[in-house]
Amino acid sequence: MNFAPPSTVLFDLDGTLADTVPLIVATFKRTVSELLGWEPTFDQCKEWIGRSLNETFTRLAPGRADELTAHYLEWNLAQHHAYVRPFDGVAELIDALHAAERPFGVVTSKRHDSALLSLECVGLTGRVPLLATEEDTTAHKPSPEPLLHALRRVGADPADAVYVGDAVVDMQAAQAAGMRSVGVTWGAASVEELTAIEPTAVVHDVAELQTLLGL
């Protein structure tokens, strides 16, 4: 594949830089079961990964989004250190980006406090120069606005930037923003789900991603 290294790299967080999917699924199941009285399947839980909590719970139970979100966050934040793990190679990838002096950051649908806690759990506190979270924009993935907001903060051109993520909404947001998109297969979406949305590239481990980015 002819993939010129981008000048700016943006990452999703959940399922991309941090292994948070087991925690998200456990918290989502617990919240829906306790407050709505039914237990979602694993696949149903994964469908919401990458979207904001407010959007997720507004669709599931209109009028109860605030209640569901508060219930979700209380347990989720308390369980971060028990569940969240780093992916092999991510720390080295971040080191390589710093060494290359290439602008990079994280754009996530998580709330700011949750994102900081996830970064702490995988040893990335203070090592990500740009963090854009749910509070920064009114529209969220698959809208391009969070990505465009992050690019404006670093003065980057979408055409020379890439977004790396594990969910279909990540690929859709990147495409809508005019960015290249790289799907990673170690997170929420399957290879088939990612390739169906036709990202610029799909990678299967962090070493492959680092090579693709020219690091």
PDB file of C-alpha atoms in Angstrom:
ATOM      1  CA  MET A   1       0.000   0.000   0.000  1.00  0.00           C
ATOM      2  CA  ASN A   2       1.232   3.489  -0.890  1.00  0.00           C
ATOM      3  CA  PHE A   3       0.678   5.263   2.423  1.00  0.00           C
ATOM      4  CA  ALA A   4       2.655   8.471   2.857  1.00  0.00           C
ATOM      5  CA  PRO A   5       3.388   9.136   6.535  1.00  0.00           C
ATOM      6  CA  PRO A   6       0.981  11.796   7.862  1.00  0.00           C
ATOM      7  CA  SER A   7       2.205  14.990   9.470  1.00  0.00           C
ATOM      8  CA  THR A   8      -0.383  14.693  12.275  1.00  0.00           C
ATOM      9  CA  VAL A   9      -1.688  11.549  13.983  1.00  0.00           C
ATOM     10  CA  LEU A  10      -4.870  11.437  16.047  1.00  0.00           C
ATOM     11  CA  PHE A  11      -5.929   8.383  18.010  1.00  0.00           C
ATOM     12  CA  ASP A  12      -9.106   7.070  19.484  1.00  0.00           C
ATOM     13  CA  LEU A  13      -8.587   5.926  23.093  1.00  0.00           C
ATOM     14  CA  ASP A  14     -10.918   3.035  24.011  1.00  0.00           C
ATOM     15  CA  GLY A  15      -9.844  -0.150  22.264  1.00  0.00           C
ATOM     16  CA  THR A  16      -7.065   1.663  20.410  1.00  0.00           C
ATOM     17  CA  LEU A  17      -4.479   2.948  22.883  1.00  0.00           C
ATOM     18  CA  ALA A  18      -6.029   1.423  26.015  1.00  0.00           C
ATOM     19  CA  ASP A  19      -7.611  -1.994  26.494  1.00  0.00           C
ATOM     20  CA  THR A  20     -10.846  -0.706  27.982  1.00  0.00           C
ATOM     21  CA  VAL A  21     -13.394  -2.783  26.058  1.00  0.00           C
ATOM     22  CA  PRO A  22     -13.877  -5.373  28.854  1.00  0.00           C
ATOM     23  CA  LEU A  23     -14.609  -2.560  31.323  1.00  0.00           C
ATOM     24  CA  ILE A  24     -16.988  -0.797  28.943  1.00  0.00           C
ATOM     25  CA  VAL A  25     -18.917  -4.003  28.271  1.00  0.00           C
ATOM     26  CA  ALA A  26     -19.120  -4.914  31.968  1.00  0.00           C
ATOM     27  CA  THR A  27     -20.266  -1.424  32.945  1.00  0.00           C
ATOM     28  CA  PHE A  28     -22.800  -1.182  30.154  1.00  0.00           C
ATOM     29  CA  LYS A  29     -24.302  -4.569  30.998  1.00  0.00           C
ATOM     30  CA  ARG A  30     -24.502  -3.674  34.679  1.00  0.00           C
ATOM     31  CA  THR A  31     -26.090  -0.272  34.047  1.00  0.00           C
ATOM     32  CA  VAL A  32     -28.714  -1.468  31.578  1.00  0.00           C
ATOM     33  CA  SER A  33     -29.551  -4.542  33.651  1.00  0.00           C
ATOM     34  CA  GLU A  34     -29.945  -2.676  36.938  1.00  0.00           C
ATOM     35  CA  LEU A  35     -31.796   0.384  35.632  1.00  0.00           C
ATOM     36  CA  LEU A  36     -33.636  -0.831  32.537  1.00  0.00           C
ATOM     37  CA  GLY A  37     -34.268  -4.441  33.520  1.00  0.00           C
ATOM     38  CA  TRP A  38     -32.686  -6.283  30.603  1.00  0.00           C
ATOM     39  CA  GLU A  39     -29.164  -7.464  29.881  1.00  0.00           C
ATOM     40  CA  PRO A  40     -27.586  -6.561  26.549  1.00  0.00           C
ATOM     41  CA  THR A  41     -25.459  -9.091  24.703  1.00  0.00           C
ATOM     42  CA  PHE A  42     -21.736  -8.576  24.165  1.00  0.00           C
ATOM     43  CA  ASP A  43     -22.378  -7.530  20.563  1.00  0.00           C
ATOM     44  CA  GLN A  44     -25.038  -5.032  21.644  1.00  0.00           C
ATOM     45  CA  CYS A  45     -22.597  -3.511  24.113  1.00  0.00           C
ATOM     46  CA  LYS A  46     -19.905  -3.194  21.460  1.00  0.00           C
ATOM     47  CA  GLU A  47     -22.267  -1.378  19.097  1.00  0.00           C
ATOM     48  CA  TRP A  48     -22.121   1.699  21.332  1.00  0.00           C
ATOM     49  CA  ILE A  49     -18.355   1.875  21.732  1.00  0.00           C
ATOM     50  CA  GLY A  50     -17.010   5.109  20.285  1.00  0.00           C
ATOM     51  CA  ARG A  51     -20.205   7.055  20.902  1.00  0.00           C
ATOM     52  CA  SER A  52     -20.850   9.446  23.773  1.00  0.00           C
ATOM     53  CA  LEU A  53     -22.693   8.191  26.841  1.00  0.00           C
ATOM     54  CA  ASN A  54     -25.351  10.867  26.488  1.00  0.00           C
ATOM     55  CA  GLU A  55     -26.152   9.800  22.919  1.00  0.00           C
ATOM     56  CA  THR A  56     -26.090   6.132  23.852  1.00  0.00           C
ATOM     57  CA  PHE A  57     -28.460   6.411  26.782  1.00  0.00           C
ATOM     58  CA  THR A  58     -30.720   8.983  25.127  1.00  0.00           C
ATOM     59  CA  ARG A  59     -31.365   6.477  22.361  1.00  0.00           C
ATOM     60  CA  LEU A  60     -31.854   3.587  24.754  1.00  0.00           C
ATOM     61  CA  ALA A  61     -34.070   5.360  27.276  1.00  0.00           C
ATOM     62  CA  PRO A  62     -35.199   8.879  26.335  1.00  0.00           C
ATOM     63  CA  GLY A  63     -35.579  11.030  29.414  1.00  0.00           C
ATOM     64  CA  ARG A  64     -33.283   8.875  31.566  1.00  0.00           C
ATOM     65  CA  ALA A  65     -29.906   9.628  30.005  1.00  0.00           C
ATOM     66  CA  ASP A  66     -28.592  11.631  32.976  1.00  0.00           C
ATOM     67  CA  GLU A  67     -29.591   8.910  35.449  1.00  0.00           C
ATOM     68  CA  LEU A  68     -28.048   6.146  33.351  1.00  0.00           C
ATOM     69  CA  THR A  69     -24.866   8.118  32.715  1.00  0.00           C
ATOM     70  CA  ALA A  70     -24.340   8.853  36.403  1.00  0.00           C
ATOM     71  CA  HIS A  71     -24.897   5.179  37.277  1.00  0.00           C
ATOM     72  CA  TYR A  72     -22.483   4.085  34.537  1.00  0.00           C
ATOM     73  CA  LEU A  73     -19.729   6.504  35.527  1.00  0.00           C
ATOM     74  CA  GLU A  74     -19.860   5.780  39.251  1.00  0.00           C
ATOM     75  CA  TRP A  75     -18.973   2.103  38.778  1.00  0.00           C
ATOM     76  CA  ASN A  76     -16.838   2.566  35.669  1.00  0.00           C
ATOM     77  CA  LEU A  77     -14.467   5.064  37.282  1.00  0.00           C
ATOM     78  CA  ALA A  78     -14.152   2.957  40.418  1.00  0.00           C
ATOM     79  CA  GLN A  79     -13.226  -0.146  38.388  1.00  0.00           C
ATOM     80  CA  HIS A  80     -10.677   1.358  35.992  1.00  0.00           C
ATOM     81  CA  HIS A  81      -7.575   0.052  37.735  1.00  0.00           C
ATOM     82  CA  ALA A  82      -9.074  -3.423  38.051  1.00  0.00           C
ATOM     83  CA  TYR A  83      -9.954  -3.718  34.353  1.00  0.00           C
ATOM     84  CA  VAL A  84      -7.936  -1.388  32.103  1.00  0.00           C
ATOM     85  CA  ARG A  85      -4.681  -2.697  30.632  1.00  0.00           C
ATOM     86  CA  PRO A  86      -2.161  -1.358  28.092  1.00  0.00           C
ATOM     87  CA  PHE A  87      -1.807  -2.871  24.654  1.00  0.00           C
ATOM     88  CA  ASP A  88       1.637  -4.229  23.795  1.00  0.00           C
ATOM     89  CA  GLY A  89       3.689  -1.704  21.872  1.00  0.00           C
ATOM     90  CA  VAL A  90       1.607   1.405  22.543  1.00  0.00           C
ATOM     91  CA  ALA A  91       4.156   2.995  24.890  1.00  0.00           C
ATOM     92  CA  GLU A  92       6.866   2.470  22.278  1.00  0.00           C
ATOM     93  CA  LEU A  93       4.640   3.980  19.591  1.00  0.00           C
ATOM     94  CA  ILE A  94       4.110   7.089  21.722  1.00  0.00           C
ATOM     95  CA  ASP A  95       7.872   7.309  22.326  1.00  0.00           C
ATOM     96  CA  ALA A  96       8.466   7.137  18.569  1.00  0.00           C
ATOM     97  CA  LEU A  97       5.989   9.941  17.905  1.00  0.00           C
ATOM     98  CA  HIS A  98       7.716  12.131  20.476  1.00  0.00           C
ATOM     99  CA  ALA A  99      11.123  11.323  18.979  1.00  0.00           C
ATOM    100  CA  ALA A 100       9.874  12.224  15.507  1.00  0.00           C
ATOM    101  CA  GLU A 101       8.447  15.500  16.874  1.00  0.00           C
ATOM    102  CA  ARG A 102       5.251  14.755  15.017  1.00  0.00           C
ATOM    103  CA  PRO A 103       2.030  16.395  16.310  1.00  0.00           C
ATOM    104  CA  PHE A 104      -0.325  13.805  17.767  1.00  0.00           C
ATOM    105  CA  GLY A 105      -3.137  13.449  20.232  1.00  0.00           C
ATOM    106  CA  VAL A 106      -6.220  11.608  21.379  1.00  0.00           C
ATOM    107  CA  VAL A 107      -9.783  12.326  20.297  1.00  0.00           C
ATOM    108  CA  THR A 108     -12.283  10.343  22.326  1.00  0.00           C
ATOM    109  CA  SER A 109     -15.981  10.320  23.138  1.00  0.00           C
ATOM    110  CA  LYS A 110     -15.078   9.718  26.786  1.00  0.00           C
ATOM    111  CA  ARG A 111     -15.482  12.491  29.322  1.00  0.00           C
ATOM    112  CA  HIS A 112     -12.310  14.300  30.340  1.00  0.00           C
ATOM    113  CA  ASP A 113     -11.956  12.730  33.795  1.00  0.00           C
ATOM    114  CA  SER A 114     -12.560   9.245  32.415  1.00  0.00           C
ATOM    115  CA  ALA A 115     -10.040   9.760  29.629  1.00  0.00           C
ATOM    116  CA  LEU A 116      -7.371  10.949  32.062  1.00  0.00           C
ATOM    117  CA  LEU A 117      -7.977   7.902  34.240  1.00  0.00           C
ATOM    118  CA  SER A 118      -7.687   5.545  31.263  1.00  0.00           C
ATOM    119  CA  LEU A 119      -4.417   7.192  30.216  1.00  0.00           C
ATOM    120  CA  GLU A 120      -3.138   6.816  33.777  1.00  0.00           C
ATOM    121  CA  CYS A 121      -3.985   3.111  33.805  1.00  0.00           C
ATOM    122  CA  VAL A 122      -1.848   2.481  30.710  1.00  0.00           C
ATOM    123  CA  GLY A 123       1.093   4.656  31.734  1.00  0.00           C
ATOM    124  CA  LEU A 124       0.404   7.557  29.387  1.00  0.00           C
ATOM    125  CA  THR A 125      -0.236  10.347  31.912  1.00  0.00           C
ATOM    126  CA  GLY A 126       1.391  13.527  30.624  1.00  0.00           C
ATOM    127  CA  ARG A 127       2.606  11.831  27.456  1.00  0.00           C
ATOM    128  CA  VAL A 128      -0.237  12.797  25.120  1.00  0.00           C
ATOM    129  CA  PRO A 129       0.099  16.469  24.108  1.00  0.00           C
ATOM    130  CA  LEU A 130      -3.480  16.873  22.853  1.00  0.00           C
ATOM    131  CA  LEU A 131      -6.598  15.422  24.461  1.00  0.00           C
ATOM    132  CA  ALA A 132     -10.037  16.197  23.003  1.00  0.00           C
ATOM    133  CA  THR A 133     -12.979  14.753  24.931  1.00  0.00           C
ATOM    134  CA  GLU A 134     -16.776  14.749  24.974  1.00  0.00           C
ATOM    135  CA  GLU A 135     -16.950  18.168  26.630  1.00  0.00           C
ATOM    136  CA  ASP A 136     -15.057  19.884  23.799  1.00  0.00           C
ATOM    137  CA  THR A 137     -17.739  19.664  21.106  1.00  0.00           C
ATOM    138  CA  THR A 138     -21.502  19.472  20.905  1.00  0.00           C
ATOM    139  CA  ALA A 139     -21.448  16.883  18.110  1.00  0.00           C
ATOM    140  CA  HIS A 140     -19.675  13.553  18.525  1.00  0.00           C
ATOM    141  CA  LYS A 141     -18.460  10.701  16.373  1.00  0.00           C
ATOM    142  CA  PRO A 142     -19.444   9.737  13.724  1.00  0.00           C
ATOM    143  CA  SER A 143     -19.653  13.515  13.221  1.00  0.00           C
ATOM    144  CA  PRO A 144     -16.297  14.924  12.067  1.00  0.00           C
ATOM    145  CA  GLU A 145     -16.483  17.825  14.525  1.00  0.00           C
ATOM    146  CA  PRO A 146     -14.343  16.300  17.311  1.00  0.00           C
ATOM    147  CA  LEU A 147     -11.579  15.529  14.821  1.00  0.00           C
ATOM    148  CA  LEU A 148     -11.787  18.942  13.173  1.00  0.00           C
ATOM    149  CA  HIS A 149     -11.704  20.566  16.610  1.00  0.00           C
ATOM    150  CA  ALA A 150      -8.472  18.702  17.431  1.00  0.00           C
ATOM    151  CA  LEU A 151      -6.902  19.588  14.086  1.00  0.00           C
ATOM    152  CA  ARG A 152      -7.715  23.260  14.598  1.00  0.00           C
ATOM    153  CA  ARG A 153      -5.979  23.138  17.975  1.00  0.00           C
ATOM    154  CA  VAL A 154      -2.715  22.012  16.369  1.00  0.00           C
ATOM    155  CA  GLY A 155      -3.147  23.971  13.132  1.00  0.00           C
ATOM    156  CA  ALA A 156      -3.144  20.809  11.013  1.00  0.00           C
ATOM    157  CA  ASP A 157      -4.587  20.163   7.553  1.00  0.00           C
ATOM    158  CA  PRO A 158      -7.095  17.272   7.479  1.00  0.00           C
ATOM    159  CA  ALA A 159      -5.635  16.112   4.176  1.00  0.00           C
ATOM    160  CA  ASP A 160      -2.265  15.521   5.858  1.00  0.00           C
ATOM    161  CA  ALA A 161      -3.597  13.883   9.002  1.00  0.00           C
ATOM    162  CA  VAL A 162      -4.766  10.411   9.982  1.00  0.00           C
ATOM    163  CA  TYR A 163      -7.184   9.110  12.601  1.00  0.00           C
ATOM    164  CA  VAL A 164      -6.508   5.707  14.124  1.00  0.00           C
ATOM    165  CA  GLY A 165      -9.398   3.877  15.754  1.00  0.00           C
ATOM    166  CA  ASP A 166     -11.028   0.539  16.434  1.00  0.00           C
ATOM    167  CA  ALA A 167     -14.696   1.332  15.753  1.00  0.00           C
ATOM    168  CA  VAL A 168     -16.789   1.930  12.661  1.00  0.00           C
ATOM    169  CA  VAL A 169     -17.758   5.401  13.958  1.00  0.00           C
ATOM    170  CA  ASP A 170     -14.044   6.266  14.091  1.00  0.00           C
ATOM    171  CA  MET A 171     -13.646   5.494  10.414  1.00  0.00           C
ATOM    172  CA  GLN A 172     -16.828   7.388   9.533  1.00  0.00           C
ATOM    173  CA  ALA A 173     -15.710  10.469  11.478  1.00  0.00           C
ATOM    174  CA  ALA A 174     -12.304  10.484   9.805  1.00  0.00           C
ATOM    175  CA  GLN A 175     -13.789  10.139   6.355  1.00  0.00           C
ATOM    176  CA  ALA A 176     -16.270  12.953   7.031  1.00  0.00           C
ATOM    177  CA  ALA A 177     -13.405  15.154   8.251  1.00  0.00           C
ATOM    178  CA  GLY A 178     -11.402  14.623   5.062  1.00  0.00           C
ATOM    179  CA  MET A 179      -8.725  12.634   6.890  1.00  0.00           C
ATOM    180  CA  ARG A 180      -7.185   9.285   6.194  1.00  0.00           C
ATOM    181  CA  SER A 181      -8.442   6.503   8.466  1.00  0.00           C
ATOM    182  CA  VAL A 182      -6.669   3.495   9.927  1.00  0.00           C
ATOM    183  CA  GLY A 183      -8.691   0.742  11.555  1.00  0.00           C
ATOM    184  CA  VAL A 184      -7.086  -1.422  14.238  1.00  0.00           C
ATOM    185  CA  THR A 185      -8.324  -4.947  14.802  1.00  0.00           C
ATOM    186  CA  TRP A 186      -7.443  -5.341  18.502  1.00  0.00           C
ATOM    187  CA  GLY A 187     -10.435  -3.336  19.779  1.00  0.00           C
ATOM    188  CA  ALA A 188     -14.197  -3.364  19.400  1.00  0.00           C
ATOM    189  CA  ALA A 189     -14.904  -3.923  15.707  1.00  0.00           C
ATOM    190  CA  SER A 190     -14.150  -7.033  13.678  1.00  0.00           C
ATOM    191  CA  VAL A 191     -11.960  -7.033  10.595  1.00  0.00           C
ATOM    192  CA  GLU A 192     -15.085  -7.465   8.482  1.00  0.00           C
ATOM    193  CA  GLU A 193     -16.842  -4.507  10.098  1.00  0.00           C
ATOM    194  CA  LEU A 194     -13.822  -2.278   9.590  1.00  0.00           C
ATOM    195  CA  THR A 195     -13.120  -3.251   5.988  1.00  0.00           C
ATOM    196  CA  ALA A 196     -16.780  -2.795   5.072  1.00  0.00           C
ATOM    197  CA  ILE A 197     -16.465   0.940   5.811  1.00  0.00           C
ATOM    198  CA  GLU A 198     -13.402   1.098   3.491  1.00  0.00           C
ATOM    199  CA  PRO A 199     -10.799   2.812   5.682  1.00  0.00           C
ATOM    200  CA  THR A 200      -7.489   3.864   4.175  1.00  0.00           C
ATOM    201  CA  ALA A 201      -5.795   0.948   5.914  1.00  0.00           C
ATOM    202  CA  VAL A 202      -6.404  -1.798   8.473  1.00  0.00           C
ATOM    203  CA  VAL A 203      -3.642  -3.008  10.804  1.00  0.00           C
ATOM    204  CA  HIS A 204      -3.486  -6.017  13.075  1.00  0.00           C
ATOM    205  CA  ASP A 205      -0.894  -5.070  15.697  1.00  0.00           C
ATOM    206  CA  VAL A 206       0.827  -1.974  17.023  1.00  0.00           C
ATOM    207  CA  ALA A 207       4.142  -2.795  15.310  1.00  0.00           C
ATOM    208  CA  GLU A 208       2.333  -2.804  11.947  1.00  0.00           C
ATOM    209  CA  LEU A 209       0.713   0.526  12.805  1.00  0.00           C
ATOM    210  CA  GLN A 210       4.055   2.063  13.758  1.00  0.00           C
ATOM    211  CA  THR A 211       5.552   0.977  10.442  1.00  0.00           C
ATOM    212  CA  LEU A 212       2.577   2.318   8.515  1.00  0.00           C
ATOM    213  CA  LEU A 213       2.976   5.700  10.211  1.00  0.00           C
ATOM    214  CA  GLY A 214       6.621   5.834   9.142  1.00  0.00           C
ATOM    215  CA  LEU A 215       8.046   5.675  12.645  1.00  0.00           C
TER     216      LEU A 215
END
